[in-house]
GROMACS .gro file of C-alpha atoms in nm:
model
  515
    1MET     CA    1  -2.728  -4.034  -0.191
    2LYS     CA    2  -2.874  -4.223   0.103
    3LEU     CA    3  -2.702  -4.232   0.440
    4ASN     CA    4  -2.706  -4.611   0.461
    5ASP     CA    5  -2.529  -4.633   0.121
    6ILE     CA    6  -2.258  -4.399   0.248
    7LEU     CA    7  -2.202  -4.599   0.565
    8GLU     CA    8  -2.150  -4.920   0.365
    9HIS     CA    9  -1.823  -4.784   0.226
   10PRO     CA   10  -1.520  -4.971   0.373
   11SER     CA   11  -1.355  -4.650   0.493
   12LEU     CA   12  -1.656  -4.573   0.717
   13HIS     CA   13  -1.716  -4.912   0.881
   14SER     CA   14  -1.597  -4.776   1.215
   15ILE     CA   15  -1.897  -4.539   1.232
   16GLN     CA   16  -2.177  -4.698   1.433
   17VAL     CA   17  -2.550  -4.625   1.456
   18ALA     CA   18  -2.654  -4.521   1.807
   19ALA     CA   19  -3.022  -4.436   1.746
   20GLY     CA   20  -3.275  -4.355   1.472
   21ALA     CA   21  -3.172  -4.649   1.250
   22ASN     CA   22  -3.509  -4.631   1.073
   23GLY     CA   23  -3.398  -4.296   0.926
   24LEU     CA   24  -3.094  -4.428   0.739
   25TYR     CA   25  -3.290  -4.392   0.414
   26ARG     CA   26  -3.246  -4.013   0.435
   27ASN     CA   27  -3.058  -3.843   0.153
   28VAL     CA   28  -2.728  -3.672   0.229
   29SER     CA   29  -2.650  -3.368   0.020
   30GLN     CA   30  -2.375  -3.212   0.236
   31VAL     CA   31  -2.160  -3.273   0.543
   32GLY     CA   32  -2.115  -2.996   0.802
   33MET     CA   33  -1.893  -2.977   1.112
   34ILE     CA   34  -2.044  -2.747   1.373
   35ASP     CA   35  -1.967  -2.704   1.744
   36ALA     CA   36  -2.181  -2.415   1.864
   37PRO     CA   37  -2.473  -2.370   2.101
   38ASP     CA   38  -2.692  -2.228   1.822
   39ILE     CA   39  -2.653  -2.524   1.584
   40ASN     CA   40  -3.018  -2.503   1.477
   41ASP     CA   41  -2.947  -2.173   1.303
   42PHE     CA   42  -2.703  -2.345   1.066
   43LEU     CA   43  -2.909  -2.646   0.959
   44PHE     CA   44  -2.988  -2.731   0.594
   45GLU     CA   45  -3.202  -2.990   0.422
   46GLY     CA   46  -3.001  -3.305   0.355
   47GLN     CA   47  -2.722  -3.202   0.594
   48LEU     CA   48  -2.524  -3.463   0.791
   49LEU     CA   49  -2.400  -3.279   1.101
   50VAL     CA   50  -2.065  -3.382   1.257
   51THR     CA   51  -2.002  -3.253   1.609
   52SER     CA   52  -1.798  -3.326   1.923
   53GLY     CA   53  -2.110  -3.297   2.139
   54PHE     CA   54  -1.942  -3.052   2.377
   55HIS     CA   55  -2.241  -2.819   2.405
   56PHE     CA   56  -2.481  -3.109   2.468
   57THR     CA   57  -2.311  -3.171   2.803
   58LYS     CA   58  -2.367  -2.812   2.913
   59ASN     CA   59  -2.726  -2.797   2.789
   60PRO     CA   60  -2.898  -3.138   2.792
   61ASN     CA   61  -3.201  -2.996   2.606
   62LEU     CA   62  -2.986  -2.881   2.313
   63LEU     CA   63  -2.964  -3.231   2.158
   64HIS     CA   64  -3.337  -3.278   2.209
   65ASP     CA   65  -3.414  -2.951   2.026
   66LEU     CA   66  -3.158  -3.029   1.755
   67ILE     CA   67  -3.328  -3.361   1.670
   68ILE     CA   68  -3.663  -3.186   1.635
   69GLY     CA   69  -3.506  -2.909   1.425
   70MET     CA   70  -3.338  -3.161   1.193
   71HIS     CA   71  -3.668  -3.342   1.149
   72ASP     CA   72  -3.850  -3.019   1.063
   73ILE     CA   73  -3.593  -2.919   0.798
   74ASN     CA   74  -3.545  -3.276   0.668
   75ALA     CA   75  -3.176  -3.295   0.755
   76SER     CA   76  -3.009  -3.636   0.724
   77GLY     CA   77  -2.861  -3.703   1.071
   78ILE     CA   78  -2.612  -3.631   1.349
   79ALA     CA   79  -2.264  -3.779   1.389
   80ILE     CA   80  -2.117  -3.738   1.743
   81LYS     CA   81  -1.759  -3.823   1.841
   82LEU     CA   82  -1.778  -4.110   2.089
   83ASP     CA   83  -1.618  -4.075   2.433
   84ARG     CA   84  -1.500  -3.719   2.372
   85TYR     CA   85  -1.770  -3.551   2.580
   86ILE     CA   86  -2.060  -3.795   2.549
   87TYR     CA   87  -2.031  -4.162   2.643
   88GLU     CA   88  -2.391  -4.271   2.598
   89LEU     CA   89  -2.724  -4.131   2.488
   90PRO     CA   90  -3.009  -4.069   2.734
   91THR     CA   91  -3.307  -4.298   2.691
   92ASP     CA   92  -3.541  -4.010   2.601
   93ILE     CA   93  -3.302  -3.903   2.321
   94ILE     CA   94  -3.293  -4.254   2.178
   95ILE     CA   95  -3.673  -4.272   2.187
   96LEU     CA   96  -3.708  -3.932   2.018
   97ALA     CA   97  -3.452  -4.014   1.748
   98ASP     CA   98  -3.629  -4.343   1.674
   99LYS     CA   99  -3.968  -4.175   1.668
  100LEU     CA  100  -3.863  -3.897   1.426
  101ALA     CA  101  -3.628  -4.126   1.226
  102ILE     CA  102  -3.327  -3.898   1.277
  103PRO     CA  103  -3.011  -4.115   1.278
  104ILE     CA  104  -2.753  -4.049   1.551
  105LEU     CA  105  -2.410  -4.193   1.470
  106TRP     CA  106  -2.099  -4.257   1.681
  107THR     CA  107  -1.774  -4.157   1.510
  108PRO     CA  108  -1.448  -4.319   1.626
  109ALA     CA  109  -1.294  -4.168   1.941
  110ASP     CA  110  -0.944  -4.178   1.791
  111ASP     CA  111  -1.039  -3.984   1.473
  112PHE     CA  112  -1.021  -3.609   1.447
  113LEU     CA  113  -1.357  -3.456   1.349
  114SER     CA  114  -1.192  -3.306   1.042
  115LEU     CA  115  -1.075  -3.652   0.935
  116THR     CA  116  -1.428  -3.789   0.978
  117VAL     CA  117  -1.570  -3.507   0.766
  118LYS     CA  118  -1.299  -3.566   0.505
  119ARG     CA  119  -1.380  -3.937   0.481
  120LEU     CA  120  -1.753  -3.876   0.458
  121THR     CA  121  -1.705  -3.609   0.191
  122ALA     CA  122  -1.466  -3.830  -0.006
  123VAL     CA  123  -1.718  -4.115  -0.012
  124ILE     CA  124  -1.996  -3.879  -0.125
  125LEU     CA  125  -1.781  -3.732  -0.402
  126GLU     CA  126  -1.661  -4.073  -0.514
  127THR     CA  127  -2.018  -4.203  -0.525
  128GLN     CA  128  -2.145  -3.893  -0.702
  129ASN     CA  129  -1.873  -3.921  -0.967
  130THR     CA  130  -1.956  -4.287  -1.017
  131GLU     CA  131  -2.328  -4.210  -1.042
  132LEU     CA  132  -2.260  -3.923  -1.282
  133ARG     CA  133  -2.066  -4.157  -1.512
  134GLN     CA  134  -2.352  -4.407  -1.491
  135ILE     CA  135  -2.611  -4.141  -1.570
  136ILE     CA  136  -2.411  -4.033  -1.877
  137ALA     CA  137  -2.387  -4.395  -1.989
  138ILE     CA  138  -2.760  -4.450  -1.929
  139ASN     CA  139  -2.846  -4.135  -2.122
  140GLN     CA  140  -2.630  -4.248  -2.414
  141GLN     CA  141  -2.780  -4.598  -2.405
  142LEU     CA  142  -3.141  -4.477  -2.405
  143SER     CA  143  -3.071  -4.209  -2.667
  144ASN     CA  144  -2.926  -4.477  -2.896
  145LEU     CA  145  -3.239  -4.688  -2.847
  146ASN     CA  146  -3.459  -4.398  -2.953
  147ALA     CA  147  -3.240  -4.326  -3.252
  148GLN     CA  148  -3.279  -4.688  -3.360
  149ASN     CA  149  -3.658  -4.647  -3.353
  150ILE     CA  150  -3.701  -4.971  -3.158
  151THR     CA  151  -4.033  -5.108  -3.036
  152TYR     CA  152  -4.191  -4.992  -2.711
  153GLN     CA  153  -4.151  -5.345  -2.574
  154HIS     CA  154  -3.774  -5.339  -2.621
  155LEU     CA  155  -3.754  -4.984  -2.485
  156LEU     CA  156  -3.944  -5.081  -2.169
  157ASP     CA  157  -3.732  -5.391  -2.116
  158GLN     CA  158  -3.415  -5.183  -2.135
  159SER     CA  159  -3.566  -4.916  -1.909
  160ALA     CA  160  -3.656  -5.185  -1.653
  161LYS     CA  161  -3.292  -5.294  -1.648
  162VAL     CA  162  -3.181  -4.935  -1.593
  163LEU     CA  163  -3.425  -4.881  -1.305
  164LYS     CA  164  -3.401  -5.237  -1.172
  165THR     CA  165  -3.778  -5.243  -1.140
  166PRO     CA  166  -4.073  -5.342  -1.364
  167LEU     CA  167  -4.264  -5.068  -1.544
  168ALA     CA  168  -4.557  -5.020  -1.781
  169LEU     CA  169  -4.654  -4.758  -2.039
  170LEU     CA  170  -5.011  -4.629  -2.000
  171ASP     CA  171  -5.201  -4.440  -2.267
  172SER     CA  172  -5.430  -4.143  -2.196
  173HIS     CA  173  -5.709  -4.385  -2.098
  174PHE     CA  174  -5.497  -4.553  -1.828
  175THR     CA  175  -5.465  -4.865  -2.040
  176ALA     CA  176  -5.136  -5.050  -1.997
  177ILE     CA  177  -5.054  -5.081  -2.366
  178TYR     CA  178  -4.698  -5.205  -2.307
  179ALA     CA  179  -4.506  -5.343  -2.010
  180SER     CA  180  -4.158  -5.475  -1.938
  181SER     CA  181  -4.131  -5.853  -1.960
  182GLU     CA  182  -4.168  -5.914  -1.584
  183TRP     CA  183  -4.500  -5.729  -1.588
  184VAL     CA  184  -4.656  -5.834  -1.919
  185ALA     CA  185  -4.880  -6.094  -1.756
  186GLN     CA  186  -5.031  -5.828  -1.526
  187ARG     CA  187  -5.115  -5.569  -1.794
  188GLU     CA  188  -5.489  -5.643  -1.812
  189PHE     CA  189  -5.517  -5.671  -1.434
  190LEU     CA  190  -5.332  -5.340  -1.393
  191THR     CA  191  -5.551  -5.171  -1.656
  192HIS     CA  192  -5.873  -5.285  -1.489
  193TYR     CA  193  -5.755  -5.168  -1.149
  194LEU     CA  194  -5.637  -4.827  -1.272
  195ARG     CA  195  -5.949  -4.753  -1.478
  196HIS     CA  196  -6.216  -4.891  -1.250
  197GLU     CA  197  -6.083  -4.914  -0.894
  198SER     CA  198  -5.808  -4.657  -0.840
  199GLY     CA  199  -6.046  -4.357  -0.843
  200ILE     CA  200  -5.789  -4.146  -1.031
  201ASP     CA  201  -5.913  -3.877  -1.272
  202TYR     CA  202  -5.662  -3.980  -1.538
  203LEU     CA  203  -5.782  -3.730  -1.799
  204ASN     CA  204  -5.678  -3.443  -1.572
  205LEU     CA  205  -5.387  -3.611  -1.397
  206SER     CA  206  -5.085  -3.383  -1.431
  207ALA     CA  207  -4.870  -3.477  -1.130
  208SER     CA  208  -4.716  -3.800  -1.007
  209THR     CA  209  -4.932  -4.017  -0.786
  210ARG     CA  210  -4.869  -4.328  -0.577
  211ILE     CA  211  -5.104  -4.625  -0.538
  212ALA     CA  212  -5.101  -4.974  -0.390
  213PHE     CA  213  -5.151  -5.251  -0.645
  214ASN     CA  214  -5.125  -5.627  -0.601
  215HIS     CA  215  -4.926  -5.593  -0.276
  216GLN     CA  216  -4.685  -5.350  -0.440
  217ILE     CA  217  -4.641  -4.974  -0.435
  218ILE     CA  218  -4.674  -4.814  -0.779
  219ASP     CA  219  -4.566  -4.466  -0.883
  220ILE     CA  220  -4.751  -4.322  -1.184
  221LEU     CA  221  -4.583  -4.030  -1.360
  222PRO     CA  222  -4.723  -3.827  -1.653
  223ILE     CA  223  -4.503  -3.843  -1.963
  224PHE     CA  224  -4.444  -3.526  -2.158
  225SER     CA  225  -4.664  -3.497  -2.464
  226ALA     CA  226  -4.687  -3.225  -2.725
  227LEU     CA  227  -5.066  -3.265  -2.699
  228ASN     CA  228  -5.172  -3.253  -2.335
  229GLU     CA  229  -5.506  -3.428  -2.392
  230ASN     CA  230  -5.320  -3.718  -2.553
  231LYS     CA  231  -5.064  -3.762  -2.276
  232ALA     CA  232  -4.931  -4.096  -2.157
  233PHE     CA  233  -4.808  -4.224  -1.822
  234ALA     CA  234  -4.534  -4.449  -1.688
  235ALA     CA  235  -4.609  -4.684  -1.397
  236PHE     CA  236  -4.313  -4.802  -1.189
  237VAL     CA  237  -4.292  -5.058  -0.910
  238VAL     CA  238  -4.141  -4.875  -0.611
  239ASN     CA  239  -3.866  -5.078  -0.446
  240GLU     CA  240  -3.787  -4.819  -0.181
  241SER     CA  241  -4.023  -4.577  -0.008
  242GLU     CA  242  -3.786  -4.283  -0.057
  243PRO     CA  243  -3.590  -4.324  -0.383
  244SER     CA  244  -3.233  -4.195  -0.375
  245ASP     CA  245  -3.130  -3.896  -0.582
  246PHE     CA  246  -2.945  -4.133  -0.813
  247GLN     CA  247  -3.255  -4.349  -0.861
  248MET     CA  248  -3.460  -4.038  -0.934
  249LEU     CA  249  -3.202  -3.927  -1.192
  250ARG     CA  250  -3.219  -4.267  -1.361
  251GLN     CA  251  -3.597  -4.247  -1.352
  252GLN     CA  252  -3.585  -3.902  -1.512
  253GLN     CA  253  -3.363  -4.036  -1.791
  254VAL     CA  254  -3.619  -4.308  -1.859
  255MET     CA  255  -3.906  -4.056  -1.850
  256ASN     CA  256  -3.726  -3.831  -2.100
  257THR     CA  257  -3.674  -4.125  -2.334
  258LEU     CA  258  -4.036  -4.238  -2.307
  259GLY     CA  259  -4.148  -3.879  -2.361
  260LEU     CA  260  -3.950  -3.858  -2.684
  261ALA     CA  261  -4.093  -4.188  -2.806
  262ASN     CA  262  -4.444  -4.079  -2.708
  263SER     CA  263  -4.408  -3.748  -2.892
  264ARG     CA  264  -4.307  -3.937  -3.203
  265THR     CA  265  -4.624  -4.147  -3.171
  266ASP     CA  266  -4.829  -3.828  -3.120
  267LEU     CA  267  -4.682  -3.684  -3.438
  268LEU     CA  268  -4.772  -3.995  -3.636
  269ASN     CA  269  -5.128  -3.990  -3.497
  270GLU     CA  270  -5.168  -3.622  -3.584
  271THR     CA  271  -5.036  -3.686  -3.934
  272ASP     CA  272  -5.292  -3.964  -3.978
  273PHE     CA  273  -5.569  -3.731  -3.854
  274ARG     CA  274  -5.468  -3.455  -4.096
  275ASN     CA  275  -5.445  -3.700  -4.385
  276ARG     CA  276  -5.791  -3.835  -4.302
  277SER     CA  277  -5.925  -3.480  -4.282
  278GLY     CA  278  -5.780  -3.412  -4.625
  279PHE     CA  279  -5.951  -3.722  -4.766
  280PHE     CA  280  -6.292  -3.631  -4.625
  281LEU     CA  281  -6.263  -3.274  -4.751
  282ASN     CA  282  -6.189  -3.406  -5.099
  283VAL     CA  283  -6.497  -3.628  -5.077
  284MET     CA  284  -6.711  -3.330  -4.970
  285GLN     CA  285  -6.583  -3.118  -5.256
  286GLY     CA  286  -6.645  -3.391  -5.514
  287GLY     CA  287  -6.276  -3.426  -5.589
  288LEU     CA  288  -6.267  -3.807  -5.574
  289SER     CA  289  -6.437  -4.072  -5.782
  290ASP     CA  290  -6.635  -4.351  -5.617
  291PRO     CA  291  -6.360  -4.610  -5.694
  292ALA     CA  292  -6.096  -4.381  -5.537
  293ILE     CA  293  -6.314  -4.339  -5.227
  294ASP     CA  294  -6.368  -4.715  -5.205
  295ASN     CA  295  -5.994  -4.783  -5.232
  296TYR     CA  296  -5.914  -4.544  -4.947
  297LEU     CA  297  -6.191  -4.687  -4.727
  298HIS     CA  298  -6.065  -5.039  -4.794
  299ASP     CA  299  -5.711  -4.942  -4.693
  300GLU     CA  300  -5.848  -4.784  -4.373
  301ASN     CA  301  -6.063  -5.091  -4.294
  302ILE     CA  302  -6.384  -4.886  -4.327
  303ASP     CA  303  -6.691  -5.055  -4.481
  304ASN     CA  304  -6.779  -4.854  -4.792
  305LYS     CA  305  -7.144  -4.954  -4.752
  306GLN     CA  306  -7.164  -4.843  -4.388
  307CYS     CA  307  -7.398  -4.550  -4.335
  308PHE     CA  308  -7.322  -4.254  -4.110
  309ARG     CA  309  -7.491  -3.945  -3.980
  310VAL     CA  310  -7.283  -3.631  -3.980
  311ALA     CA  311  -7.258  -3.398  -3.682
  312ILE     CA  312  -7.066  -3.071  -3.662
  313ILE     CA  313  -6.927  -2.908  -3.347
  314ASP     CA  314  -6.878  -2.536  -3.390
  315PHE     CA  315  -6.801  -2.243  -3.164
  316VAL     CA  316  -7.093  -2.008  -3.099
  317GLN     CA  317  -6.886  -1.700  -3.187
  318GLN     CA  318  -6.890  -1.760  -3.561
  319ASN     CA  319  -6.693  -1.520  -3.780
  320THR     CA  320  -6.464  -1.460  -3.482
  321ILE     CA  321  -6.096  -1.550  -3.471
  322ILE     CA  322  -6.048  -1.797  -3.185
  323GLU     CA  323  -5.696  -1.906  -3.086
  324SER     CA  324  -5.591  -2.224  -3.261
  325HIS     CA  325  -5.505  -2.395  -2.930
  326GLN     CA  326  -5.875  -2.395  -2.842
  327PHE     CA  327  -5.947  -2.590  -3.161
  328GLU     CA  328  -5.676  -2.841  -3.073
  329ILE     CA  329  -5.813  -2.886  -2.721
  330ARG     CA  330  -6.169  -2.934  -2.849
  331GLN     CA  331  -6.052  -3.186  -3.109
  332GLN     CA  332  -5.834  -3.379  -2.867
  333LEU     CA  333  -6.099  -3.393  -2.596
  334THR     CA  334  -6.363  -3.510  -2.844
  335ARG     CA  335  -6.136  -3.776  -2.987
  336TRP     CA  336  -6.039  -3.881  -2.634
  337PHE     CA  337  -6.408  -3.917  -2.540
  338ILE     CA  338  -6.480  -4.128  -2.849
  339SER     CA  339  -6.182  -4.352  -2.782
  340GLU     CA  340  -6.257  -4.375  -2.409
  341HIS     CA  341  -6.601  -4.522  -2.483
  342HIS     CA  342  -6.491  -4.726  -2.789
  343LEU     CA  343  -6.748  -4.562  -3.014
  344PRO     CA  344  -6.761  -4.619  -3.393
  345VAL     CA  345  -6.726  -4.250  -3.477
  346LEU     CA  346  -6.485  -4.099  -3.729
  347THR     CA  347  -6.363  -3.741  -3.698
  348PHE     CA  348  -6.203  -3.477  -3.916
  349SER     CA  349  -6.156  -3.102  -3.904
  350HIS     CA  350  -6.285  -2.844  -4.150
  351SER     CA  351  -6.209  -2.476  -4.102
  352GLN     CA  352  -6.332  -2.388  -3.750
  353GLN     CA  353  -6.545  -2.699  -3.728
  354LEU     CA  354  -6.494  -3.052  -3.600
  355VAL     CA  355  -6.695  -3.297  -3.810
  356LEU     CA  356  -6.811  -3.634  -3.674
  357LEU     CA  357  -6.921  -3.931  -3.885
  358ILE     CA  358  -7.145  -4.126  -3.650
  359ASN     CA  359  -7.229  -4.489  -3.724
  360GLU     CA  360  -7.602  -4.519  -3.795
  361ASP     CA  361  -7.634  -4.785  -3.522
  362ILE     CA  362  -7.561  -4.520  -3.257
  363ASP     CA  363  -7.837  -4.313  -3.100
  364THR     CA  364  -7.699  -3.987  -3.240
  365ARG     CA  365  -7.881  -3.745  -3.013
  366GLN     CA  366  -7.795  -3.943  -2.699
  367PHE     CA  367  -7.429  -3.961  -2.802
  368LEU     CA  368  -7.414  -3.587  -2.875
  369ASN     CA  369  -7.585  -3.507  -2.544
  370GLN     CA  370  -7.324  -3.712  -2.358
  371LEU     CA  371  -7.040  -3.553  -2.554
  372PHE     CA  372  -7.182  -3.206  -2.494
  373GLN     CA  373  -7.205  -3.267  -2.119
  374PHE     CA  374  -6.850  -3.403  -2.111
  375LEU     CA  375  -6.702  -3.108  -2.301
  376ASN     CA  376  -6.891  -2.861  -2.086
  377THR     CA  377  -6.722  -2.998  -1.774
  378GLN     CA  378  -6.374  -2.934  -1.915
  379LYS     CA  379  -6.232  -2.609  -1.781
  380LYS     CA  380  -5.984  -2.592  -2.069
  381LEU     CA  381  -6.255  -2.493  -2.318
  382ASN     CA  382  -6.303  -2.117  -2.297
  383TYR     CA  383  -6.572  -2.073  -2.563
  384PRO     CA  384  -6.930  -2.204  -2.585
  385PHE     CA  385  -7.016  -2.432  -2.876
  386THR     CA  386  -7.316  -2.589  -3.045
  387MET     CA  387  -7.382  -2.907  -3.242
  388GLY     CA  388  -7.587  -2.972  -3.553
  389PHE     CA  389  -7.645  -3.313  -3.710
  390SER     CA  390  -7.798  -3.456  -4.026
  391ARG     CA  391  -8.149  -3.599  -4.041
  392ILE     CA  392  -8.054  -3.899  -4.252
  393SER     CA  393  -7.763  -4.144  -4.264
  394LYS     CA  394  -7.587  -4.241  -4.585
  395SER     CA  395  -7.256  -4.382  -4.702
  396ILE     CA  396  -6.944  -4.168  -4.706
  397HIS     CA  397  -6.994  -4.116  -5.080
  398LYS     CA  398  -7.284  -3.881  -4.986
  399LEU     CA  399  -7.077  -3.688  -4.734
  400SER     CA  400  -7.143  -3.353  -4.902
  401GLU     CA  401  -7.521  -3.391  -4.863
  402LEU     CA  402  -7.490  -3.505  -4.501
  403TYR     CA  403  -7.252  -3.221  -4.417
  404GLY     CA  404  -7.493  -2.971  -4.574
  405GLN     CA  405  -7.777  -3.093  -4.354
  406ALA     CA  406  -7.563  -3.077  -4.038
  407ASN     CA  407  -7.437  -2.731  -4.129
  408ASN     CA  408  -7.793  -2.606  -4.180
  409ALA     CA  409  -7.892  -2.760  -3.846
  410LEU     CA  410  -7.618  -2.553  -3.683
  411LYS     CA  411  -7.800  -2.236  -3.792
  412LEU     CA  412  -8.097  -2.342  -3.580
  413THR     CA  413  -7.894  -2.382  -3.261
  414SER     CA  414  -7.886  -2.138  -2.971
  415SER     CA  415  -7.768  -2.126  -2.612
  416GLN     CA  416  -8.108  -2.264  -2.509
  417HIS     CA  417  -8.101  -2.533  -2.782
  418PRO     CA  418  -7.732  -2.615  -2.840
  419ILE     CA  419  -7.798  -2.945  -3.020
  420MET     CA  420  -8.025  -2.946  -3.325
  421ARG     CA  421  -8.117  -3.196  -3.591
  422PHE     CA  422  -8.165  -3.086  -3.951
  423ARG     CA  423  -8.524  -3.050  -4.068
  424PRO     CA  424  -8.636  -2.957  -4.421
  425LYS     CA  425  -8.770  -2.603  -4.462
  426ASN     CA  426  -9.143  -2.553  -4.508
  427ALA     CA  427  -9.288  -2.341  -4.788
  428GLN     CA  428  -9.288  -2.023  -4.581
  429GLU     CA  429  -8.922  -2.068  -4.484
  430LEU     CA  430  -8.825  -2.124  -4.846
  431LEU     CA  431  -9.010  -1.809  -4.954
  432ASP     CA  432  -8.833  -1.614  -4.681
  433LEU     CA  433  -8.506  -1.693  -4.854
  434LEU     CA  434  -8.607  -1.485  -5.157
  435PRO     CA  435  -8.447  -1.140  -5.184
  436LYS     CA  436  -8.692  -0.882  -5.048
  437GLN     CA  437  -8.678  -0.670  -5.361
  438GLU     CA  438  -8.779  -0.968  -5.576
  439SER     CA  439  -9.063  -1.070  -5.346
  440ASP     CA  440  -9.196  -0.712  -5.325
  441ILE     CA  441  -9.209  -0.686  -5.704
  442PHE     CA  442  -9.394  -1.017  -5.730
  443VAL     CA  443  -9.650  -0.916  -5.463
  444GLU     CA  444  -9.711  -0.579  -5.631
  445LYS     CA  445  -9.751  -0.739  -5.971
  446THR     CA  446  -9.995  -1.005  -5.842
  447LEU     CA  447 -10.200  -0.818  -5.580
  448GLY     CA  448 -10.115  -0.454  -5.631
  449ASN     CA  449 -10.470  -0.324  -5.703
  450ILE     CA  450 -10.619  -0.468  -5.383
  451LEU     CA  451 -10.325  -0.443  -5.140
  452LYS     CA  452 -10.473  -0.136  -4.969
  453ASN     CA  453 -10.824  -0.280  -4.955
  454THR     CA  454 -10.828  -0.482  -4.634
  455GLU     CA  455 -11.177  -0.622  -4.694
  456LEU     CA  456 -11.101  -0.758  -5.042
  457LEU     CA  457 -10.757  -0.884  -4.938
  458GLU     CA  458 -10.901  -1.077  -4.645
  459THR     CA  459 -11.174  -1.223  -4.863
  460LEU     CA  460 -10.920  -1.338  -5.124
  461LYS     CA  461 -10.699  -1.493  -4.860
  462SER     CA  462 -10.991  -1.689  -4.714
  463TYR     CA  463 -11.103  -1.796  -5.061
  464VAL     CA  464 -10.756  -1.933  -5.149
  465PHE     CA  465 -10.681  -2.109  -4.822
  466LEU     CA  466 -11.035  -2.252  -4.785
  467HIS     CA  467 -11.000  -2.428  -5.121
  468GLN     CA  468 -11.235  -2.190  -5.311
  469ASN     CA  469 -11.535  -2.298  -5.100
  470VAL     CA  470 -11.759  -1.988  -5.108
  471THR     CA  471 -11.990  -2.115  -4.832
  472ALA     CA  472 -11.694  -2.179  -4.601
  473VAL     CA  473 -11.556  -1.832  -4.676
  474ALA     CA  474 -11.892  -1.668  -4.598
  475THR     CA  475 -11.916  -1.856  -4.269
  476ALA     CA  476 -11.557  -1.765  -4.171
  477LEU     CA  477 -11.614  -1.394  -4.245
  478PHE     CA  478 -11.972  -1.381  -4.103
  479VAL     CA  479 -12.127  -1.244  -4.424
  480HIS     CA  480 -12.382  -1.369  -4.676
  481ARG     CA  481 -12.273  -1.598  -4.959
  482ASN     CA  482 -12.386  -1.346  -5.220
  483THR     CA  483 -12.159  -1.084  -5.062
  484ILE     CA  484 -11.863  -1.315  -5.109
  485ASN     CA  485 -11.954  -1.375  -5.475
  486TYR     CA  486 -11.978  -1.000  -5.529
  487ARG     CA  487 -11.638  -0.940  -5.371
  488LEU     CA  488 -11.476  -1.218  -5.572
  489LYS     CA  489 -11.606  -1.069  -5.897
  490ARG     CA  490 -11.474  -0.730  -5.798
  491ILE     CA  491 -11.130  -0.883  -5.711
  492SER     CA  492 -11.126  -1.061  -6.047
  493ASP     CA  493 -11.198  -0.734  -6.228
  494LEU     CA  494 -10.940  -0.530  -6.033
  495LEU     CA  495 -10.666  -0.789  -6.084
  496GLY     CA  496 -10.766  -0.877  -6.436
  497VAL     CA  497 -10.753  -1.252  -6.373
  498ASP     CA  498 -10.983  -1.554  -6.368
  499LEU     CA  499 -10.992  -1.681  -6.011
  500GLU     CA  500 -11.089  -2.026  -6.131
  501MET     CA  501 -10.763  -2.080  -6.319
  502PRO     CA  502 -10.514  -2.306  -6.121
  503ASP     CA  503 -10.202  -2.111  -6.228
  504VAL     CA  504 -10.365  -1.784  -6.118
  505LEU     CA  505 -10.448  -1.931  -5.777
  506VAL     CA  506 -10.087  -2.054  -5.733
  507ASP     CA  507  -9.947  -1.705  -5.798
  508ILE     CA  508 -10.202  -1.548  -5.562
  509GLN     CA  509 -10.121  -1.801  -5.287
  510LEU     CA  510  -9.747  -1.733  -5.319
  511ALA     CA  511  -9.806  -1.358  -5.312
  512LEU     CA  512 -10.021  -1.388  -5.000
  513LEU     CA  513  -9.742  -1.589  -4.829
  514LEU     CA  514  -9.488  -1.323  -4.920
  515ILE     CA  515  -9.685  -1.035  -4.767
   0.00000   0.00000   0.00000
């Protein structure tokens, strides 16, 4: 408790302040009675030292050094028995005590030191017992509020009464989503200041911070959240520069209550996300009829005619078990980024992938580039990732087709090209998908008799790809036209086919592509 609160007790009115009055805010955690020349060796943080001052008369520098030592260790003050050995304080001692805010008190001359210590201790114990009973009552009151599942507004109003100061609840984007009644009118002003003028990196804020806002001092404390990327904050108006231990205990009770309420909200949000993921997976797998899809979209306020592109974020180390926490971090950071910029993007998870449904009005590549840069700056992500997205946009009813395109685009990504758009395969790429054994059999069956004859094979290839123009073939191969006709007749005889038949030319062209 604070020294000035202790001195207000009726039993201690005879104690007077001699110097260092600006330090009466200091907390007192213990009272010690020491009369020894080496007092500095027995100092503790929060200690109120009671002494006769005998040794100060023998060594004038001892009091000077003691004040400095108490300041260094953050002790609470010195109480000296008046007119026992010391009758007044030197001017330099008063100046030093005022400068370092170390209170020096006069205790009554007719009181034994032990009686002074007893009175001080009794007041501290009495106050602590009273505060303990209040803390228990506050804890019970706030616990009952949580059990009743009341609104955040009511919870903040009750918390403001407990703390005797206005407060606001901030979400992970530093938006004041709720505030106690005295502060409701300032919510938008506070939000704008925090987000745009405070300079605080709220995504990575993990410790309390203090700011000046609207001629007031504000403490911002992170609220416990089961999901760190979805944390919230409490903003309190600070009524005293150094809150007492009791005030800090009350504040902690409020923080615990808000943390419990916030965790409940987190759980509801995660449940919604998992339910939405389940819906989209059913759509992808063809497990829902169009009317069922439309009904769900209507309930979720999603336009069933709205078209989306699909993008997939996947870790580079595919077919590797990556700890589940990394998936949660990636999901939460992505969802935080989307919400931070108010983007019309839906998300759901599928296996080791995070799937994004991106409104067709968004420049998909630009959005993914920005998201990629953002995620790459987050030290919490320990694994590289890539992104693939669909070429076309369609309604959610066509989600399976869009997902297929995005998934195929992922196969084209690399560390040099981490973001790829789906493109249809050309003829050569499609042929490359054939099993090698099948393609080898087809080539042997179609071109087997000339495969080892480089001259004939080159002539046939030129003939097919130059649209059967003999003159063009002769020019390309630097031979006479009659030579080409001779070779073509020989190829026709060896293969046993008519090179003028369209179906024969198709088979030959495919075989040449498969070589």
